[in-house]
Short mmCIF file of C-alpha atoms and ligand atoms in Angstrom, two decimals:
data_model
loop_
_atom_site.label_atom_id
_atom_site.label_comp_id
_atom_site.label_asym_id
_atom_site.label_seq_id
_atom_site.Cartn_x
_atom_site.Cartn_y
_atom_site.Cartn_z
CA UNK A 1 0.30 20.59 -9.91
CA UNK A 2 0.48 19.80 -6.12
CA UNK A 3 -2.48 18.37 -4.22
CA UNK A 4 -1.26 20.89 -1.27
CA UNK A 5 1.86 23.10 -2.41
CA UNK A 6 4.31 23.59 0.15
CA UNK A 7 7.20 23.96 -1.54
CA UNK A 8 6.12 27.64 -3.17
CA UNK A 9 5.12 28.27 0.89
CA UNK A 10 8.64 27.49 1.85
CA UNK A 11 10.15 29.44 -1.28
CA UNK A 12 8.39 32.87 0.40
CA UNK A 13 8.95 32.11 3.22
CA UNK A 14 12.19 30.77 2.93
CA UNK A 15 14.35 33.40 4.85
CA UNK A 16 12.03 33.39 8.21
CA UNK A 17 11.72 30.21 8.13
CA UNK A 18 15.92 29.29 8.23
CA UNK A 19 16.22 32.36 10.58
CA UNK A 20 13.90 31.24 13.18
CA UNK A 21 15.34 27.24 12.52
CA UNK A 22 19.15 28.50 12.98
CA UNK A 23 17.83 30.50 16.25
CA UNK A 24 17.07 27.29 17.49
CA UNK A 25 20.25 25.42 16.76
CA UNK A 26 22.12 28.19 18.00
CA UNK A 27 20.67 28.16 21.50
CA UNK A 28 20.16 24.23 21.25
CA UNK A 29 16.74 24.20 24.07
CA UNK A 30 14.87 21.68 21.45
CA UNK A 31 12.22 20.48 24.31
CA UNK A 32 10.64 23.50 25.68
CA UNK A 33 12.90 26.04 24.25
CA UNK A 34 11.52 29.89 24.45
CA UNK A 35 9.58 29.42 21.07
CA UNK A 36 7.10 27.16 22.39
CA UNK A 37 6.01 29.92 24.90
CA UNK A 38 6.27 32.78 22.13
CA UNK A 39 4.17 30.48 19.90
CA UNK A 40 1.46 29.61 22.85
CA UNK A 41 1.14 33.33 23.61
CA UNK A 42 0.86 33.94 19.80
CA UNK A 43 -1.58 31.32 19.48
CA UNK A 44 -3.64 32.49 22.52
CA UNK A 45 -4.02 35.62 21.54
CA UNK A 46 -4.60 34.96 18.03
CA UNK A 47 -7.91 32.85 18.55
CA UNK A 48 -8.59 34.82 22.04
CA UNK A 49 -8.71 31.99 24.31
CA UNK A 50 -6.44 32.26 27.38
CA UNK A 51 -4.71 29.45 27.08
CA UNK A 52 -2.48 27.69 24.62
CA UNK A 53 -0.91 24.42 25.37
CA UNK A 54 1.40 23.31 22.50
CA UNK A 55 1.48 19.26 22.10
CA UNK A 56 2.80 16.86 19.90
CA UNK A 57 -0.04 16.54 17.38
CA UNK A 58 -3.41 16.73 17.04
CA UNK A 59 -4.43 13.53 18.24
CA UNK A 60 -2.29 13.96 21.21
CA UNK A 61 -4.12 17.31 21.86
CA UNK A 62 -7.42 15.63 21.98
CA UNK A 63 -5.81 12.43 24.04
CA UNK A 64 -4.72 14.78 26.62
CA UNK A 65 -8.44 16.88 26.78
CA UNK A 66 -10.05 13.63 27.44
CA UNK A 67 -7.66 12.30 29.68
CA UNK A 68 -8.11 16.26 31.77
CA UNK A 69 -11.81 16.23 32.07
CA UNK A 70 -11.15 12.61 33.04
CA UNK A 71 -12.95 10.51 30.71
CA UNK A 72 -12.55 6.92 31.86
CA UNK A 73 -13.39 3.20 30.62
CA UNK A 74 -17.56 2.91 30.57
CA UNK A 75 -17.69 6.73 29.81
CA UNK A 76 -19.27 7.39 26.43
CA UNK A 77 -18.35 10.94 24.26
CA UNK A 78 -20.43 11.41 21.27
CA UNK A 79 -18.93 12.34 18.18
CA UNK A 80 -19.28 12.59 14.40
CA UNK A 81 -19.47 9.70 12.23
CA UNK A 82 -17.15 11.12 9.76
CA UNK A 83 -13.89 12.84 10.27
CA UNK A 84 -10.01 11.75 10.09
CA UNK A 85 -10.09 7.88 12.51
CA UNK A 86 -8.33 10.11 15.37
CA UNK A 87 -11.13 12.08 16.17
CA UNK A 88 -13.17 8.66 17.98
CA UNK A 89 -9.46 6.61 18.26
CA UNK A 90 -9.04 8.61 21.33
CA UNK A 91 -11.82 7.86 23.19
CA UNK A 92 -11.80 4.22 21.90
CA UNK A 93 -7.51 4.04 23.46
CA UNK A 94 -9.15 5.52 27.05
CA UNK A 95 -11.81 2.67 27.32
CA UNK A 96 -14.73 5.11 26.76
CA UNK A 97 -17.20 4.42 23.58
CA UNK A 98 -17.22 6.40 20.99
CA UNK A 99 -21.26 7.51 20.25
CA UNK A 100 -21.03 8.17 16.86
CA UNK A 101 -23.66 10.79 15.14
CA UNK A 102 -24.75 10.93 11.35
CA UNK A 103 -24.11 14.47 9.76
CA UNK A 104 -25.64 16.64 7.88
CA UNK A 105 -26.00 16.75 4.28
CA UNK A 106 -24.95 20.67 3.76
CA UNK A 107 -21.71 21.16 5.60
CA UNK A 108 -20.92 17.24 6.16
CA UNK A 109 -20.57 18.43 9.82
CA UNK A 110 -22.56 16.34 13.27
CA UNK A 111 -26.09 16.66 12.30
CA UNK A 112 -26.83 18.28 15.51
CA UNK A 113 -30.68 17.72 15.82
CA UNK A 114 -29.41 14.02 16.42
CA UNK A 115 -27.39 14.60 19.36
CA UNK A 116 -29.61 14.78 22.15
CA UNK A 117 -31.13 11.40 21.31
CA UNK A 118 -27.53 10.22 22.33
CA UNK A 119 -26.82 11.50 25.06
CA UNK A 120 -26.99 9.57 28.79
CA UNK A 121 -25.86 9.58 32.17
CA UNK A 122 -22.66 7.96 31.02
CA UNK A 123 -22.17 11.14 29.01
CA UNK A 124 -18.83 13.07 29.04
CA UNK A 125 -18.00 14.89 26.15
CA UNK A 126 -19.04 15.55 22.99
CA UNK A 127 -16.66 16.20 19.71
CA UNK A 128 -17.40 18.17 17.27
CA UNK A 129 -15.45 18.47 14.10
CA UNK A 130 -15.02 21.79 12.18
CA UNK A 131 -14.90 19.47 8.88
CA UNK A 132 -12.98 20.78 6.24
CA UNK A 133 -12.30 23.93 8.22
CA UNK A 134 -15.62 24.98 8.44
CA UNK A 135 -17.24 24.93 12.19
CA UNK A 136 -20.00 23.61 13.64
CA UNK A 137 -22.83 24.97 14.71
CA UNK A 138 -21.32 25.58 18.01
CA UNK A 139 -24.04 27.71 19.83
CA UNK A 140 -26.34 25.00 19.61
CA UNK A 141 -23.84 22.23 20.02
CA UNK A 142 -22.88 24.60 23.11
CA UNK A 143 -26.63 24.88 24.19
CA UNK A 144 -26.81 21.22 24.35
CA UNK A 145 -23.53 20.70 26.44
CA UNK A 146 -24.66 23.53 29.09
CA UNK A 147 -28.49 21.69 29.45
CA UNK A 148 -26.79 18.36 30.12
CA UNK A 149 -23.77 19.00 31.45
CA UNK A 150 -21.23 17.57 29.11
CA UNK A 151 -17.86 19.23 27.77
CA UNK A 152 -17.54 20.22 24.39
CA UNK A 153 -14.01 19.35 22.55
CA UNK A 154 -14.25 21.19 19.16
CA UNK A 155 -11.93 19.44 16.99
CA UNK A 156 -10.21 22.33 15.07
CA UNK A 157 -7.63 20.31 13.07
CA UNK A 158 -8.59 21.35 9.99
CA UNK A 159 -10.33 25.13 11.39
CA UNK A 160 -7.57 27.25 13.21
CA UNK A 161 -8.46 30.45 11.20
CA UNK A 162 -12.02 30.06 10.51
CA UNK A 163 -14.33 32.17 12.10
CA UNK A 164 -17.97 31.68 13.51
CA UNK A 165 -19.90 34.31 14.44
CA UNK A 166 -16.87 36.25 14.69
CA UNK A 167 -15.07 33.97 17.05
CA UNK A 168 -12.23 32.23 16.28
CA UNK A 169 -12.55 28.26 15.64
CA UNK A 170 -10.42 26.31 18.49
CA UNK A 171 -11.98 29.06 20.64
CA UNK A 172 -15.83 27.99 20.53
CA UNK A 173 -16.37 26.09 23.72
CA UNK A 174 -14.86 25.10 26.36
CA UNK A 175 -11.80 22.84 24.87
CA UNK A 176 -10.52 23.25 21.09
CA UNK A 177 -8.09 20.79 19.71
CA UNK A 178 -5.70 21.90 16.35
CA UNK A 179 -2.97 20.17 14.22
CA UNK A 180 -0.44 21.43 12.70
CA UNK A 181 0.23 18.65 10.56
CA UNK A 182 2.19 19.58 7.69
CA UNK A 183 -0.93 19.88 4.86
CA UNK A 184 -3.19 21.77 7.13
CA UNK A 185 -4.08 25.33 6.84
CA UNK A 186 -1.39 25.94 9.55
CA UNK A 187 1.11 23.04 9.17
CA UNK A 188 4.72 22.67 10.83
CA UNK A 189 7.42 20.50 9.12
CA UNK A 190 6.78 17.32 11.25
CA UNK A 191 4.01 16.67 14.23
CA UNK A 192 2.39 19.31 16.48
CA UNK A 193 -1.13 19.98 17.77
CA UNK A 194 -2.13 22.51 19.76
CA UNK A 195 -5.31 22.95 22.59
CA UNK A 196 -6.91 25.70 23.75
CA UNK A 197 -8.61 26.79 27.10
CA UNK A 198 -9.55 29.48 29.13
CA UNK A 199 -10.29 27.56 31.65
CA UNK A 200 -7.38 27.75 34.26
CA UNK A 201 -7.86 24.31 36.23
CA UNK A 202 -7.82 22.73 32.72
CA UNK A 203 -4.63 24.18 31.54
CA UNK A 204 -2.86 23.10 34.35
CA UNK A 205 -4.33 19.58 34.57
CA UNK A 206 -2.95 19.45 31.09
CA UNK A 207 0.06 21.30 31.07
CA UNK A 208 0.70 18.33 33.47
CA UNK A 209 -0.75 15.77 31.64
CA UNK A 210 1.69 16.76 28.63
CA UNK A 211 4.74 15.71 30.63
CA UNK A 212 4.40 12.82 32.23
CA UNK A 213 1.38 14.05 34.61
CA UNK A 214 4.48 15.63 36.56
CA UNK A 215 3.82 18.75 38.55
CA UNK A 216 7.22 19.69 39.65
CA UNK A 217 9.93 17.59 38.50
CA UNK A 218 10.12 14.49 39.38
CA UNK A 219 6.53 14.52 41.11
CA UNK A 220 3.88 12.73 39.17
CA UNK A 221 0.98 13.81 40.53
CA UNK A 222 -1.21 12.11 37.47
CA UNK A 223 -0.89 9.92 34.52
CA UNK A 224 0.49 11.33 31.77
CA UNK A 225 1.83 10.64 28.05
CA UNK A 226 5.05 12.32 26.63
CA UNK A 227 3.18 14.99 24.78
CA UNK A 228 5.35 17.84 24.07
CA UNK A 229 5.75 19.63 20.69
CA UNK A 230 8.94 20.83 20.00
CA UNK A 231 10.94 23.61 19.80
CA UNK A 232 12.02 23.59 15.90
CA UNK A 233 8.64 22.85 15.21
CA UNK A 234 7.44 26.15 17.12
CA UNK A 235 9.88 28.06 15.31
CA UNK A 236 8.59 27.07 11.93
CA UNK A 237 5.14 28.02 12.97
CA UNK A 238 5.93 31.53 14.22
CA UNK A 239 7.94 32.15 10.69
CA UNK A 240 4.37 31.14 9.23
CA UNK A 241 1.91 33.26 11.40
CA UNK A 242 3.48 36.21 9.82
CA UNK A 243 2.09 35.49 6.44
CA UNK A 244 -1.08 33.30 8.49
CA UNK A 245 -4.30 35.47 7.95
CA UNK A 246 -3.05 36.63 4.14
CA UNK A 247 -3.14 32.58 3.50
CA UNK A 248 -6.23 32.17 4.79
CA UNK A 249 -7.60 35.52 2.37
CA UNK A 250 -5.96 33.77 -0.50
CA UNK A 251 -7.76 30.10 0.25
CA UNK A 252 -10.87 31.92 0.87
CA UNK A 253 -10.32 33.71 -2.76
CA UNK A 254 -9.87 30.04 -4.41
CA UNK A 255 -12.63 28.62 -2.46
CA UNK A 256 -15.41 31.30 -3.93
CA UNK A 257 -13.80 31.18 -7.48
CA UNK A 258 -14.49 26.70 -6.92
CA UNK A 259 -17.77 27.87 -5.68
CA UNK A 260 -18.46 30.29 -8.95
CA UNK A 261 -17.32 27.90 -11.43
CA UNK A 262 -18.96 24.81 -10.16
CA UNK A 263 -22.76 27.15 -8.77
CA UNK A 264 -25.18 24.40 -9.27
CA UNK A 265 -24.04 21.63 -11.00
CA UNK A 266 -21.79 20.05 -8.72
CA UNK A 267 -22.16 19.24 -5.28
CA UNK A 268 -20.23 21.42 -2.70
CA UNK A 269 -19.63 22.53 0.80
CA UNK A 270 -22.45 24.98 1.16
CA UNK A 271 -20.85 28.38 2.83
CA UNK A 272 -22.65 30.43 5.34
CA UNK A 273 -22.21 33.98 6.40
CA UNK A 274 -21.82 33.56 9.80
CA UNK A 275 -18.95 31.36 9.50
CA UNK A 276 -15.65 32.04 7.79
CA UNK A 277 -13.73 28.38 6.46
CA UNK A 278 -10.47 27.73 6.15
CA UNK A 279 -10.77 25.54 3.44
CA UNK A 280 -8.71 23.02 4.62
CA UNK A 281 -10.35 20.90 1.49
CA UNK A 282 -12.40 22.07 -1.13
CA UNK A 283 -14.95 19.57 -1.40
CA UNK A 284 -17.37 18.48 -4.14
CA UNK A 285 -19.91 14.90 -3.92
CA UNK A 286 -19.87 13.29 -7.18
CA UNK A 287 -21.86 10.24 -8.19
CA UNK A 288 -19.30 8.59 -10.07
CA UNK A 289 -16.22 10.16 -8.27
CA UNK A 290 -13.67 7.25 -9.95
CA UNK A 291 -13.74 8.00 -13.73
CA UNK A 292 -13.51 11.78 -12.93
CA UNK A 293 -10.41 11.19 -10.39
CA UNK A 294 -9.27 8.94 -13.69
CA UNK A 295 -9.42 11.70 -16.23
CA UNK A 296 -8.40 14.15 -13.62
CA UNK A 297 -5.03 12.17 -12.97
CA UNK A 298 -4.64 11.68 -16.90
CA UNK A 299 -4.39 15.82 -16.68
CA UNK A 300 -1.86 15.61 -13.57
CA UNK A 301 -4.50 17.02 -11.32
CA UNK A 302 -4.24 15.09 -7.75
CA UNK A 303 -7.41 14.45 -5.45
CA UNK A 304 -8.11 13.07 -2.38
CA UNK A 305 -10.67 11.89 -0.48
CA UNK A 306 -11.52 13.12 3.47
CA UNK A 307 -12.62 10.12 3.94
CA UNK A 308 -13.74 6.81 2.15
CA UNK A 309 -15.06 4.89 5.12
CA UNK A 310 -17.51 6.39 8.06
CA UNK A 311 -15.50 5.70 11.14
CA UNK A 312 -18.27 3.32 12.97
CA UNK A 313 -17.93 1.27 9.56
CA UNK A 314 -14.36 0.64 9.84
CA UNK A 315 -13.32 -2.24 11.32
CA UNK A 316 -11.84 -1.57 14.59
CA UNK A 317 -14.94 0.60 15.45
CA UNK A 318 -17.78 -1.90 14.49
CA UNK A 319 -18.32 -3.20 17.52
CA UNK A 320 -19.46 0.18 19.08
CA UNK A 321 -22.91 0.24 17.07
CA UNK A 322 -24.75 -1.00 14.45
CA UNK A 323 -23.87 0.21 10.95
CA UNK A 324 -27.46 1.01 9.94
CA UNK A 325 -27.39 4.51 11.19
CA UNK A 326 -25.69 6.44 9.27
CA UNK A 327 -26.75 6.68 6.01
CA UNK A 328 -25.74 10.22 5.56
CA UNK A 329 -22.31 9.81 5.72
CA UNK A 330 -22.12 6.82 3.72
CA UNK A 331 -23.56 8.25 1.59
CA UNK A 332 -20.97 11.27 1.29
CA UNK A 333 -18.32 8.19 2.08
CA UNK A 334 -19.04 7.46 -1.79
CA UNK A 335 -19.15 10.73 -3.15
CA UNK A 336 -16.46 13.29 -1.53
CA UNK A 337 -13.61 14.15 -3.38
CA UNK A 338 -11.34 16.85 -2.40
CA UNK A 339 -9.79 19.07 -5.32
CA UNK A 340 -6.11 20.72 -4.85
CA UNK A 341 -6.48 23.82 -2.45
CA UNK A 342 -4.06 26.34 -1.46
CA UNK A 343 -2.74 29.65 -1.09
CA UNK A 344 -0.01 29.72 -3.78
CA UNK A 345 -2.92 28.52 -5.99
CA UNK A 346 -3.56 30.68 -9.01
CA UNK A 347 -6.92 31.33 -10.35
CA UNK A 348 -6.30 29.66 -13.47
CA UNK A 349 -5.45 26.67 -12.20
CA UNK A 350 -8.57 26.58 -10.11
CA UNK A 351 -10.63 27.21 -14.01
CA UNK A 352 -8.39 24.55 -14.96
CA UNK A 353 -9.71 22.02 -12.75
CA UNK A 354 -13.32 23.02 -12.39
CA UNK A 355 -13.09 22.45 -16.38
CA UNK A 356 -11.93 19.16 -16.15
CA UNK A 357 -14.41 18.20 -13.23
CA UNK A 358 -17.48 20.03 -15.51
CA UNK A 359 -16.54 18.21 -18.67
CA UNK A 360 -16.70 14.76 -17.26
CA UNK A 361 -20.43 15.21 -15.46
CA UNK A 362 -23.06 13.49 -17.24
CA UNK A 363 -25.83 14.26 -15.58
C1 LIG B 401 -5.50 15.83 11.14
C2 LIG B 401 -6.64 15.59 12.03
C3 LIG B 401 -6.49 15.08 13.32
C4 LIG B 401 -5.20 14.56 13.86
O1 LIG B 401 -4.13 15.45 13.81
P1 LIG B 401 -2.64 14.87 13.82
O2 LIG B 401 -1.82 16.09 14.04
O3 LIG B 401 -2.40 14.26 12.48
O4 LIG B 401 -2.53 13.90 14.91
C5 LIG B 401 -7.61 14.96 14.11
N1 LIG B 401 -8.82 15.30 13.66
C6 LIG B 401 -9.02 15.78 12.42
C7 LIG B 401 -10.39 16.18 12.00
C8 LIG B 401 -7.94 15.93 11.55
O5 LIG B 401 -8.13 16.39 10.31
#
């Protein structure tokens, strides 16, 4: 069993996917070849926002929002306390502080009645992470952002797909940020990111930003970074839209069947109707999450865990606040563990592991 099975992905997709590579070498335009605009139109269109600026990973894509909206050294952007390090590394590499907010117990996402306490006149931005694929609660988040005049970045790594209020995550405010990192729900075969607009100023700025901060060639009208994604990557994505929203059907299908078989006795990611996940993880909180990974690795079932360490309690990011505050996600710091998710995944694999998980709880 894989933790995340991409080799059954490739084997059905296997004859799009070498089309759309051998298109490429045939033509030979790797940087900025004609797939990157197919695949920002796609992607535009697909989560509704107007604009779709393919980069060279996620972490670039929310580099190059900060570095648009002009986020400098002394600014401060609040984020969440726990998410994947690049979420806060980016504001951290521009000078800013990272503000870092405790989350909620239920979804694991920014505890959102604690934001406004954070917030100053050195203010920019604030982060929010669709953890796990499952979004925010962006109106309020949203509500916050208009009253003080901040921007909102959602970062959609783990969310393209997922729905709230029947919008598309990456599509929720007025910047999203996606990967497309090979393992999530919409992964390339190498680096890429993607960001998302509908504002037109901002698209340029970063269209710009993307290469070089040039704005015809040779004219460098800002600073920029070398941000592109490219073209063989774009092709690989566009051979995986086709089969895109069946994935995410399938993952929602294995993430109810986790839900059914574990109902009360474990703790999970609670669902809500108003938002659709991706399940980019399926998450459970265990109190003694070692000697179940142990006897889940004796049965050749992987795990993970998103993420052992708060960010403000890693070392790099100590300095930016006292580690006192967050005893939420420490907390969940101890307890997540991520089970083997996927579309290929077949229901009794899923019984399989909730088994193993169920026989080894004690209490
Ligand atoms: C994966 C991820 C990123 C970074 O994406 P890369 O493409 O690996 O740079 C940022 N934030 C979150 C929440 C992620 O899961």
């Amino acid at each position: 069993m894989e933790f995340i099975d991409l080799k059954t992905q490739y084997r059905e997709l296997r004859k799009s996917i070498n089309e759309r590579i051998q298109a490429v070498l045939d033509h030979g335009q790797y940087i900025m070849g004609p797939e990157v605009q197919e695949l920002e139109r796609r992607l535009a269109e697909y989560t509704g926002a107007v604009h779709c600026i393919s980069v060279a990973s996620g972490t670039e894509a929310l580099l190059i929002s900060l570095m648009a909206i002009g986020v400098e050294p002394g600014d401060e952007v609040i984020t969440t306390a726990f998410s994947f390090i690049a979420t806060a590394e980016v504001i951290a590499l521009l000078g800013a502080k990272p503000v870092f907010v405790d989350i909620e117990p239920d979804s694991c996402n920014i505890d959102v009645d604690l934001i406004e306490g954070k917030i100053t006149s050195k203010t920019r931005a604030i982060i929010p992470v669709a953890l796990y694929g499952k979004p925010a609660d962006m109106d309020r988040i949203n509500a916050i952002a208009n009253k003080h005049g901040v921007v909102i970045i959602e970062d959609a790594a783990q969310s393209l797909g997922a729905t709230y209020k029947g919008r598309k995550s990456a599509n929720l405010s007025t910047i999203g940020c996606t990967s497309f990192f090979p393992s999530k729900p919409l992964g390339c075969y190498g680096d890429g990111g993607a960001i998302f607009t509908s504002d037109d100023e901002l698209a340029q700025v970063m269209r710009e930003i993307r290469v070089h901060g040039q704005s015809r060639r040779y004219v460098h009208s800002r600073i920029g970074v070398g941000g592109r994604m490219d073209t063989l990557q774009c092709a690989v994505l566009l051979a995986k839209l086709e089969r895109f929203d069946w994935e995410l059907e399938q993952r929602r299908k294995i993430g109810a069947l986790y839900d059914e078989l574990f109902g009360n006795r474990v703790w999970r990611i609670r669902q809500h109707s108003e938002c659709e996940s991706t399940f980019a993880q399926y998450t459970i909180g265990l109190e003694d999450r070692e000697t179940v990974q142990a006897a889940l690795r004796e049965r050749e079932i992987p795990t993970a865990v998103h993420y052992p360490v708060p960010i403000p309690l890693q070392p790099a990011y100590a300095q930016f606040c006292s580690q006192d505050q967050f005893p939420v996600s420490v907390d969940m710091a101890r307890k997540v563990i991520s089970l083997p998710m996927g579309p290929y995944m077949q229901p009794n694999e899923v019984r399989y592991i909730a088994e193993s998980v169920l026989s080894q709880i004690r209490y």
